[in-house]
């Protein structure tokens, strides 16, 4: 009998946007995902522990991770302060039994949070068993030039956080070497956002296998016995432009890809 640990594969609620949070729970359960990542958005269900617990019970599927509301469209959700948002995300994760919180580095204009972000994440981590995993982002193009719009940087590895999320759509958008970033994160890699990208300046979040990123190689490396990866793989694909049953097809194809290459 093999003693190899099965890595859970989850579906992000962002994968069904603009559909509401409840749709992700339904599709994830129907497709056979191991869990859900809740992206905290303007949808009130995504912000409310009791509502999420009802979805967990109804669909018999756990929440693997909570994604703090870091996007521009969630600029005022819970607070305008990224550190308050992060603390609220940790509190919700504890209430619903989610082992991980994903967070972005602050935007450059969020000066107060940016000045203390690394130390504040470390302080919050010391207070909770929930893993706070800081995600790699990407530069943006302004007047034809690439600009770092995050502080201290869109590549968070040098900041020395205890835990990281590796996002493979963001490595494509930033033209980063995903395997190099995987290696630099090393044992501090706690969470994987599995998606693909073609290298476009647009953050594409393609179904894995439809772009240029080494999705299969990273999954194989994660599942190697020596790696002892204790986190989750979450499909954070975009289906916002698809029609009809194609969303279900994409969600199922993404799960099949992950399970195949995790072995």
PDB file of C-alpha atoms in Angstrom:
ATOM      1  CA  UNK A   1       0.000   0.000   0.000  1.00  0.00           C
ATOM      2  CA  UNK A   2       1.301   3.468  -0.892  1.00  0.00           C
ATOM      3  CA  UNK A   3       1.809   5.972   1.919  1.00  0.00           C
ATOM      4  CA  UNK A   4       1.787   8.886  -0.487  1.00  0.00           C
ATOM      5  CA  UNK A   5      -0.365  11.745   0.802  1.00  0.00           C
ATOM      6  CA  UNK A   6      -3.116  12.953  -1.490  1.00  0.00           C
ATOM      7  CA  UNK A   7      -2.861  16.691  -2.153  1.00  0.00           C
ATOM      8  CA  UNK A   8      -6.321  18.292  -2.003  1.00  0.00           C
ATOM      9  CA  UNK A   9      -7.495  20.084  -5.143  1.00  0.00           C
ATOM     10  CA  UNK A  10      -9.871  22.997  -4.692  1.00  0.00           C
ATOM     11  CA  UNK A  11     -11.911  25.343  -6.870  1.00  0.00           C
ATOM     12  CA  UNK A  12     -11.697  29.096  -6.346  1.00  0.00           C
ATOM     13  CA  UNK A  13     -14.971  30.969  -6.226  1.00  0.00           C
ATOM     14  CA  UNK A  14     -13.220  33.418  -8.587  1.00  0.00           C
ATOM     15  CA  UNK A  15     -13.412  30.665 -11.226  1.00  0.00           C
ATOM     16  CA  UNK A  16     -17.158  31.214 -11.630  1.00  0.00           C
ATOM     17  CA  UNK A  17     -17.136  35.036 -11.546  1.00  0.00           C
ATOM     18  CA  UNK A  18     -19.437  36.906 -12.193  1.00  0.00           C
ATOM     19  CA  UNK A  19     -21.656  34.148 -10.801  1.00  0.00           C
ATOM     20  CA  UNK A  20     -22.095  34.285  -7.012  1.00  0.00           C
ATOM     21  CA  UNK A  21     -20.169  32.317  -4.409  1.00  0.00           C
ATOM     22  CA  UNK A  22     -22.872  29.666  -4.056  1.00  0.00           C
ATOM     23  CA  UNK A  23     -22.414  28.608  -7.691  1.00  0.00           C
ATOM     24  CA  UNK A  24     -18.774  27.711  -7.041  1.00  0.00           C
ATOM     25  CA  UNK A  25     -19.783  25.434  -4.169  1.00  0.00           C
ATOM     26  CA  UNK A  26     -22.375  23.748  -6.381  1.00  0.00           C
ATOM     27  CA  UNK A  27     -20.054  23.261  -9.376  1.00  0.00           C
ATOM     28  CA  UNK A  28     -17.115  22.241  -7.215  1.00  0.00           C
ATOM     29  CA  UNK A  29     -19.135  19.591  -5.415  1.00  0.00           C
ATOM     30  CA  UNK A  30     -20.682  18.293  -8.648  1.00  0.00           C
ATOM     31  CA  UNK A  31     -17.283  18.011 -10.355  1.00  0.00           C
ATOM     32  CA  UNK A  32     -15.690  16.204  -7.415  1.00  0.00           C
ATOM     33  CA  UNK A  33     -13.304  18.847  -6.090  1.00  0.00           C
ATOM     34  CA  UNK A  34     -11.863  18.305  -2.622  1.00  0.00           C
ATOM     35  CA  UNK A  35     -12.745  21.805  -1.448  1.00  0.00           C
ATOM     36  CA  UNK A  36     -13.295  25.473  -2.213  1.00  0.00           C
ATOM     37  CA  UNK A  37     -11.219  28.643  -1.977  1.00  0.00           C
ATOM     38  CA  UNK A  38     -13.420  31.589  -1.049  1.00  0.00           C
ATOM     39  CA  UNK A  39     -12.355  34.797  -2.749  1.00  0.00           C
ATOM     40  CA  UNK A  40     -13.818  37.515  -0.524  1.00  0.00           C
ATOM     41  CA  UNK A  41     -15.668  39.781  -2.952  1.00  0.00           C
ATOM     42  CA  UNK A  42     -18.596  42.203  -2.986  1.00  0.00           C
ATOM     43  CA  UNK A  43     -20.952  39.194  -2.850  1.00  0.00           C
ATOM     44  CA  UNK A  44     -22.121  39.260   0.792  1.00  0.00           C
ATOM     45  CA  UNK A  45     -22.062  35.456   1.056  1.00  0.00           C
ATOM     46  CA  UNK A  46     -18.289  35.503   0.534  1.00  0.00           C
ATOM     47  CA  UNK A  47     -17.943  37.871   3.497  1.00  0.00           C
ATOM     48  CA  UNK A  48     -20.185  36.032   5.953  1.00  0.00           C
ATOM     49  CA  UNK A  49     -18.965  32.987   7.938  1.00  0.00           C
ATOM     50  CA  UNK A  50     -22.497  31.759   8.775  1.00  0.00           C
ATOM     51  CA  UNK A  51     -23.511  31.857   5.101  1.00  0.00           C
ATOM     52  CA  UNK A  52     -20.388  29.947   4.111  1.00  0.00           C
ATOM     53  CA  UNK A  53     -20.983  27.328   6.811  1.00  0.00           C
ATOM     54  CA  UNK A  54     -24.466  26.770   5.365  1.00  0.00           C
ATOM     55  CA  UNK A  55     -22.926  26.184   1.915  1.00  0.00           C
ATOM     56  CA  UNK A  56     -20.322  23.839   3.396  1.00  0.00           C
ATOM     57  CA  UNK A  57     -23.088  21.808   5.053  1.00  0.00           C
ATOM     58  CA  UNK A  58     -25.404  21.861   2.028  1.00  0.00           C
ATOM     59  CA  UNK A  59     -22.798  20.682  -0.471  1.00  0.00           C
ATOM     60  CA  UNK A  60     -20.653  18.640   1.938  1.00  0.00           C
ATOM     61  CA  UNK A  61     -17.462  20.284   0.724  1.00  0.00           C
ATOM     62  CA  UNK A  62     -14.941  22.130   2.936  1.00  0.00           C
ATOM     63  CA  UNK A  63     -13.299  25.504   2.464  1.00  0.00           C
ATOM     64  CA  UNK A  64      -9.570  24.937   1.949  1.00  0.00           C
ATOM     65  CA  UNK A  65      -8.584  28.591   1.849  1.00  0.00           C
ATOM     66  CA  UNK A  66      -9.829  32.152   2.145  1.00  0.00           C
ATOM     67  CA  UNK A  67      -8.499  34.792  -0.243  1.00  0.00           C
ATOM     68  CA  UNK A  68      -8.325  38.194   1.421  1.00  0.00           C
ATOM     69  CA  UNK A  69     -10.150  40.975  -0.520  1.00  0.00           C
ATOM     70  CA  UNK A  70      -7.079  42.451  -2.251  1.00  0.00           C
ATOM     71  CA  UNK A  71      -8.521  43.355  -5.656  1.00  0.00           C
ATOM     72  CA  UNK A  72      -9.388  46.829  -6.880  1.00  0.00           C
ATOM     73  CA  UNK A  73     -13.067  45.855  -7.066  1.00  0.00           C
ATOM     74  CA  UNK A  74     -12.943  44.974  -3.344  1.00  0.00           C
ATOM     75  CA  UNK A  75     -11.135  48.159  -2.302  1.00  0.00           C
ATOM     76  CA  UNK A  76     -13.745  48.991   0.345  1.00  0.00           C
ATOM     77  CA  UNK A  77     -14.779  45.469   1.405  1.00  0.00           C
ATOM     78  CA  UNK A  78     -14.337  45.167   5.199  1.00  0.00           C
ATOM     79  CA  UNK A  79     -11.903  48.135   5.218  1.00  0.00           C
ATOM     80  CA  UNK A  80      -9.619  50.188   2.996  1.00  0.00           C
ATOM     81  CA  UNK A  81      -6.651  48.967   5.076  1.00  0.00           C
ATOM     82  CA  UNK A  82      -5.089  45.740   3.678  1.00  0.00           C
ATOM     83  CA  UNK A  83      -3.961  44.650   7.140  1.00  0.00           C
ATOM     84  CA  UNK A  84      -7.459  44.988   8.564  1.00  0.00           C
ATOM     85  CA  UNK A  85      -8.735  42.961   5.607  1.00  0.00           C
ATOM     86  CA  UNK A  86      -6.113  40.307   6.305  1.00  0.00           C
ATOM     87  CA  UNK A  87      -7.016  40.109  10.001  1.00  0.00           C
ATOM     88  CA  UNK A  88     -10.709  39.758   9.096  1.00  0.00           C
ATOM     89  CA  UNK A  89      -9.824  37.013   6.593  1.00  0.00           C
ATOM     90  CA  UNK A  90      -7.914  35.088   9.262  1.00  0.00           C
ATOM     91  CA  UNK A  91     -10.827  35.437  11.661  1.00  0.00           C
ATOM     92  CA  UNK A  92     -13.232  34.077   9.040  1.00  0.00           C
ATOM     93  CA  UNK A  93     -10.880  31.212   8.153  1.00  0.00           C
ATOM     94  CA  UNK A  94     -10.751  30.213  11.814  1.00  0.00           C
ATOM     95  CA  UNK A  95     -14.559  30.279  12.067  1.00  0.00           C
ATOM     96  CA  UNK A  96     -15.152  28.116   8.988  1.00  0.00           C
ATOM     97  CA  UNK A  97     -12.219  25.749   9.451  1.00  0.00           C
ATOM     98  CA  UNK A  98     -10.112  26.895   6.490  1.00  0.00           C
ATOM     99  CA  UNK A  99      -6.397  26.139   7.025  1.00  0.00           C
ATOM    100  CA  UNK A 100      -4.997  28.848   4.710  1.00  0.00           C
ATOM    101  CA  UNK A 101      -5.420  32.550   3.937  1.00  0.00           C
ATOM    102  CA  UNK A 102      -4.046  33.958   0.672  1.00  0.00           C
ATOM    103  CA  UNK A 103      -2.985  37.613   0.549  1.00  0.00           C
ATOM    104  CA  UNK A 104      -1.392  39.941  -2.000  1.00  0.00           C
ATOM    105  CA  UNK A 105       1.363  42.439  -1.197  1.00  0.00           C
ATOM    106  CA  UNK A 106      -0.136  45.943  -0.762  1.00  0.00           C
ATOM    107  CA  UNK A 107      -0.507  48.330  -3.674  1.00  0.00           C
ATOM    108  CA  UNK A 108       2.048  51.120  -3.841  1.00  0.00           C
ATOM    109  CA  UNK A 109      -0.547  53.745  -2.814  1.00  0.00           C
ATOM    110  CA  UNK A 110      -1.412  51.806   0.361  1.00  0.00           C
ATOM    111  CA  UNK A 111       1.595  53.413   2.020  1.00  0.00           C
ATOM    112  CA  UNK A 112       0.872  52.701   5.686  1.00  0.00           C
ATOM    113  CA  UNK A 113       0.274  48.995   5.110  1.00  0.00           C
ATOM    114  CA  UNK A 114       3.201  48.740   2.711  1.00  0.00           C
ATOM    115  CA  UNK A 115       5.596  50.223   5.264  1.00  0.00           C
ATOM    116  CA  UNK A 116       4.874  47.484   7.807  1.00  0.00           C
ATOM    117  CA  UNK A 117       3.502  44.649   5.704  1.00  0.00           C
ATOM    118  CA  UNK A 118       6.253  42.059   6.199  1.00  0.00           C
ATOM    119  CA  UNK A 119       6.455  42.590   9.959  1.00  0.00           C
ATOM    120  CA  UNK A 120       2.660  42.709  10.295  1.00  0.00           C
ATOM    121  CA  UNK A 121       2.191  39.427   8.415  1.00  0.00           C
ATOM    122  CA  UNK A 122       4.777  37.810  10.708  1.00  0.00           C
ATOM    123  CA  UNK A 123       3.003  39.169  13.784  1.00  0.00           C
ATOM    124  CA  UNK A 124      -0.394  37.926  12.601  1.00  0.00           C
ATOM    125  CA  UNK A 125       1.101  34.538  11.727  1.00  0.00           C
ATOM    126  CA  UNK A 126       2.455  34.181  15.255  1.00  0.00           C
ATOM    127  CA  UNK A 127      -1.096  34.548  16.605  1.00  0.00           C
ATOM    128  CA  UNK A 128      -2.841  31.895  14.489  1.00  0.00           C
ATOM    129  CA  UNK A 129      -2.552  28.326  13.217  1.00  0.00           C
ATOM    130  CA  UNK A 130      -4.009  29.483   9.889  1.00  0.00           C
ATOM    131  CA  UNK A 131      -1.247  29.635   7.262  1.00  0.00           C
ATOM    132  CA  UNK A 132      -0.873  33.137   5.771  1.00  0.00           C
ATOM    133  CA  UNK A 133       0.470  32.608   2.248  1.00  0.00           C
ATOM    134  CA  UNK A 134       1.670  35.735   0.398  1.00  0.00           C
ATOM    135  CA  UNK A 135       1.083  35.553  -3.354  1.00  0.00           C
ATOM    136  CA  UNK A 136       3.339  36.526  -6.249  1.00  0.00           C
ATOM    137  CA  UNK A 137       1.855  39.275  -8.429  1.00  0.00           C
ATOM    138  CA  UNK A 138       3.056  41.082 -11.589  1.00  0.00           C
ATOM    139  CA  UNK A 139       4.109  44.528 -12.847  1.00  0.00           C
ATOM    140  CA  UNK A 140       1.674  46.678 -14.813  1.00  0.00           C
ATOM    141  CA  UNK A 141       2.327  48.573 -18.025  1.00  0.00           C
ATOM    142  CA  UNK A 142       2.018  52.366 -17.742  1.00  0.00           C
ATOM    143  CA  UNK A 143       2.780  54.530 -20.787  1.00  0.00           C
ATOM    144  CA  UNK A 144       4.618  51.609 -22.349  1.00  0.00           C
ATOM    145  CA  UNK A 145       6.776  50.926 -19.287  1.00  0.00           C
ATOM    146  CA  UNK A 146       6.511  48.094 -16.752  1.00  0.00           C
ATOM    147  CA  UNK A 147       5.912  49.501 -13.275  1.00  0.00           C
ATOM    148  CA  UNK A 148       6.009  47.750  -9.909  1.00  0.00           C
ATOM    149  CA  UNK A 149       2.635  48.624  -8.433  1.00  0.00           C
ATOM    150  CA  UNK A 150       3.128  46.535  -5.285  1.00  0.00           C
ATOM    151  CA  UNK A 151       5.223  47.121  -2.178  1.00  0.00           C
ATOM    152  CA  UNK A 152       7.746  45.983  -1.340  1.00  0.00           C
ATOM    153  CA  UNK A 153       7.566  44.146  -4.706  1.00  0.00           C
ATOM    154  CA  UNK A 154       5.276  42.041  -6.889  1.00  0.00           C
ATOM    155  CA  UNK A 155       7.728  39.156  -6.339  1.00  0.00           C
ATOM    156  CA  UNK A 156       7.363  38.582  -2.573  1.00  0.00           C
ATOM    157  CA  UNK A 157      10.120  36.000  -2.094  1.00  0.00           C
ATOM    158  CA  UNK A 158      12.887  38.409  -1.095  1.00  0.00           C
ATOM    159  CA  UNK A 159      10.669  39.823   1.679  1.00  0.00           C
ATOM    160  CA  UNK A 160      11.242  36.599   3.574  1.00  0.00           C
ATOM    161  CA  UNK A 161       7.672  35.666   4.468  1.00  0.00           C
ATOM    162  CA  UNK A 162       7.113  32.379   6.257  1.00  0.00           C
ATOM    163  CA  UNK A 163       4.655  31.087   3.625  1.00  0.00           C
ATOM    164  CA  UNK A 164       3.910  31.763  -0.027  1.00  0.00           C
ATOM    165  CA  UNK A 165       1.253  31.165  -2.682  1.00  0.00           C
ATOM    166  CA  UNK A 166       2.604  30.500  -6.171  1.00  0.00           C
ATOM    167  CA  UNK A 167       0.236  31.719  -8.901  1.00  0.00           C
ATOM    168  CA  UNK A 168       1.064  30.364 -12.365  1.00  0.00           C
ATOM    169  CA  UNK A 169      -1.087  32.862 -14.244  1.00  0.00           C
ATOM    170  CA  UNK A 170       0.860  35.642 -12.534  1.00  0.00           C
ATOM    171  CA  UNK A 171       4.228  34.106 -13.482  1.00  0.00           C
ATOM    172  CA  UNK A 172       3.051  34.227 -17.095  1.00  0.00           C
ATOM    173  CA  UNK A 173       1.921  37.843 -16.835  1.00  0.00           C
ATOM    174  CA  UNK A 174       5.181  38.925 -15.181  1.00  0.00           C
ATOM    175  CA  UNK A 175       7.297  36.867 -17.642  1.00  0.00           C
ATOM    176  CA  UNK A 176       8.832  35.138 -14.623  1.00  0.00           C
ATOM    177  CA  UNK A 177      10.469  31.727 -14.693  1.00  0.00           C
ATOM    178  CA  UNK A 178       7.858  29.741 -12.779  1.00  0.00           C
ATOM    179  CA  UNK A 179      10.205  26.861 -11.987  1.00  0.00           C
ATOM    180  CA  UNK A 180      12.782  29.306 -10.627  1.00  0.00           C
ATOM    181  CA  UNK A 181      10.163  30.970  -8.428  1.00  0.00           C
ATOM    182  CA  UNK A 182       9.013  27.534  -7.262  1.00  0.00           C
ATOM    183  CA  UNK A 183      12.602  26.723  -6.290  1.00  0.00           C
ATOM    184  CA  UNK A 184      13.100  30.068  -4.531  1.00  0.00           C
ATOM    185  CA  UNK A 185       9.932  29.604  -2.505  1.00  0.00           C
ATOM    186  CA  UNK A 186      11.208  26.166  -1.548  1.00  0.00           C
ATOM    187  CA  UNK A 187       9.758  24.687   1.634  1.00  0.00           C
ATOM    188  CA  UNK A 188       7.886  27.961   2.267  1.00  0.00           C
ATOM    189  CA  UNK A 189       5.544  27.241  -0.661  1.00  0.00           C
ATOM    190  CA  UNK A 190       2.275  26.549   1.144  1.00  0.00           C
ATOM    191  CA  UNK A 191      -0.375  26.978  -1.572  1.00  0.00           C
ATOM    192  CA  UNK A 192      -0.631  26.782  -5.365  1.00  0.00           C
ATOM    193  CA  UNK A 193      -2.972  28.763  -7.598  1.00  0.00           C
ATOM    194  CA  UNK A 194      -3.122  26.519 -10.644  1.00  0.00           C
ATOM    195  CA  UNK A 195      -3.926  28.335 -13.881  1.00  0.00           C
ATOM    196  CA  UNK A 196      -2.110  29.006 -17.131  1.00  0.00           C
ATOM    197  CA  UNK A 197      -1.107  32.001 -19.209  1.00  0.00           C
ATOM    198  CA  UNK A 198       0.359  32.763 -22.604  1.00  0.00           C
ATOM    199  CA  UNK A 199       2.684  35.579 -21.518  1.00  0.00           C
ATOM    200  CA  UNK A 200       0.169  38.301 -22.329  1.00  0.00           C
ATOM    201  CA  UNK A 201       0.202  41.490 -20.255  1.00  0.00           C
ATOM    202  CA  UNK A 202      -3.366  40.510 -19.357  1.00  0.00           C
ATOM    203  CA  UNK A 203      -3.723  38.238 -16.323  1.00  0.00           C
ATOM    204  CA  UNK A 204      -5.436  35.421 -18.221  1.00  0.00           C
ATOM    205  CA  UNK A 205      -6.053  32.595 -15.717  1.00  0.00           C
ATOM    206  CA  UNK A 206      -6.409  29.992 -18.455  1.00  0.00           C
ATOM    207  CA  UNK A 207      -7.330  26.370 -17.873  1.00  0.00           C
ATOM    208  CA  UNK A 208      -4.008  24.596 -17.189  1.00  0.00           C
ATOM    209  CA  UNK A 209      -2.535  23.120 -20.337  1.00  0.00           C
ATOM    210  CA  UNK A 210      -3.858  25.909 -22.574  1.00  0.00           C
ATOM    211  CA  UNK A 211      -0.888  28.260 -22.073  1.00  0.00           C
ATOM    212  CA  UNK A 212       2.883  28.223 -21.753  1.00  0.00           C
ATOM    213  CA  UNK A 213       3.420  27.720 -18.022  1.00  0.00           C
ATOM    214  CA  UNK A 214       5.022  24.527 -16.656  1.00  0.00           C
ATOM    215  CA  UNK A 215       1.835  23.511 -14.841  1.00  0.00           C
ATOM    216  CA  UNK A 216       2.409  19.771 -15.239  1.00  0.00           C
ATOM    217  CA  UNK A 217       6.038  20.005 -14.111  1.00  0.00           C
ATOM    218  CA  UNK A 218       5.130  21.971 -10.972  1.00  0.00           C
ATOM    219  CA  UNK A 219       2.360  19.536 -10.049  1.00  0.00           C
ATOM    220  CA  UNK A 220       4.709  16.594 -10.498  1.00  0.00           C
ATOM    221  CA  UNK A 221       7.327  18.306  -8.343  1.00  0.00           C
ATOM    222  CA  UNK A 222       4.760  19.078  -5.627  1.00  0.00           C
ATOM    223  CA  UNK A 223       3.600  15.477  -5.471  1.00  0.00           C
ATOM    224  CA  UNK A 224       7.105  13.998  -5.253  1.00  0.00           C
ATOM    225  CA  UNK A 225       7.424  12.090  -1.942  1.00  0.00           C
ATOM    226  CA  UNK A 226      10.503  14.072  -0.899  1.00  0.00           C
ATOM    227  CA  UNK A 227       8.639  17.384  -1.279  1.00  0.00           C
ATOM    228  CA  UNK A 228       6.249  16.812   1.655  1.00  0.00           C
ATOM    229  CA  UNK A 229       3.938  19.572   0.388  1.00  0.00           C
ATOM    230  CA  UNK A 230       1.297  20.094   3.075  1.00  0.00           C
ATOM    231  CA  UNK A 231      -0.881  22.646   1.276  1.00  0.00           C
ATOM    232  CA  UNK A 232      -3.576  22.646  -1.369  1.00  0.00           C
ATOM    233  CA  UNK A 233      -3.761  23.144  -5.119  1.00  0.00           C
ATOM    234  CA  UNK A 234      -6.554  25.553  -6.082  1.00  0.00           C
ATOM    235  CA  UNK A 235      -7.819  26.046  -9.617  1.00  0.00           C
ATOM    236  CA  UNK A 236      -8.117  29.799 -10.102  1.00  0.00           C
ATOM    237  CA  UNK A 237      -9.189  29.811 -13.735  1.00  0.00           C
ATOM    238  CA  UNK A 238     -11.318  32.440 -15.458  1.00  0.00           C
ATOM    239  CA  UNK A 239     -14.634  31.435 -17.037  1.00  0.00           C
ATOM    240  CA  UNK A 240     -16.192  34.891 -17.180  1.00  0.00           C
ATOM    241  CA  UNK A 241     -16.322  34.956 -20.989  1.00  0.00           C
ATOM    242  CA  UNK A 242     -17.659  31.433 -21.590  1.00  0.00           C
ATOM    243  CA  UNK A 243     -21.231  30.559 -22.492  1.00  0.00           C
ATOM    244  CA  UNK A 244     -23.640  27.716 -21.889  1.00  0.00           C
ATOM    245  CA  UNK A 245     -22.180  24.551 -20.397  1.00  0.00           C
ATOM    246  CA  UNK A 246     -18.585  25.562 -21.192  1.00  0.00           C
ATOM    247  CA  UNK A 247     -18.017  26.693 -17.589  1.00  0.00           C
ATOM    248  CA  UNK A 248     -18.764  23.166 -16.353  1.00  0.00           C
ATOM    249  CA  UNK A 249     -16.495  21.748 -19.057  1.00  0.00           C
ATOM    250  CA  UNK A 250     -13.631  24.059 -18.074  1.00  0.00           C
ATOM    251  CA  UNK A 251     -14.056  23.348 -14.355  1.00  0.00           C
ATOM    252  CA  UNK A 252     -14.012  19.588 -15.006  1.00  0.00           C
ATOM    253  CA  UNK A 253     -11.053  19.795 -17.415  1.00  0.00           C
ATOM    254  CA  UNK A 254      -9.029  21.811 -14.915  1.00  0.00           C
ATOM    255  CA  UNK A 255      -9.655  19.254 -12.173  1.00  0.00           C
ATOM    256  CA  UNK A 256      -8.747  16.356 -14.469  1.00  0.00           C
ATOM    257  CA  UNK A 257      -5.469  18.087 -15.392  1.00  0.00           C
ATOM    258  CA  UNK A 258      -4.563  18.623 -11.747  1.00  0.00           C
ATOM    259  CA  UNK A 259      -5.381  15.079 -10.673  1.00  0.00           C
ATOM    260  CA  UNK A 260      -3.539  13.570 -13.651  1.00  0.00           C
ATOM    261  CA  UNK A 261      -0.302  15.437 -13.016  1.00  0.00           C
ATOM    262  CA  UNK A 262      -0.443  15.079  -9.243  1.00  0.00           C
ATOM    263  CA  UNK A 263      -0.422  11.327  -9.921  1.00  0.00           C
TER     264      UNK A 263
END
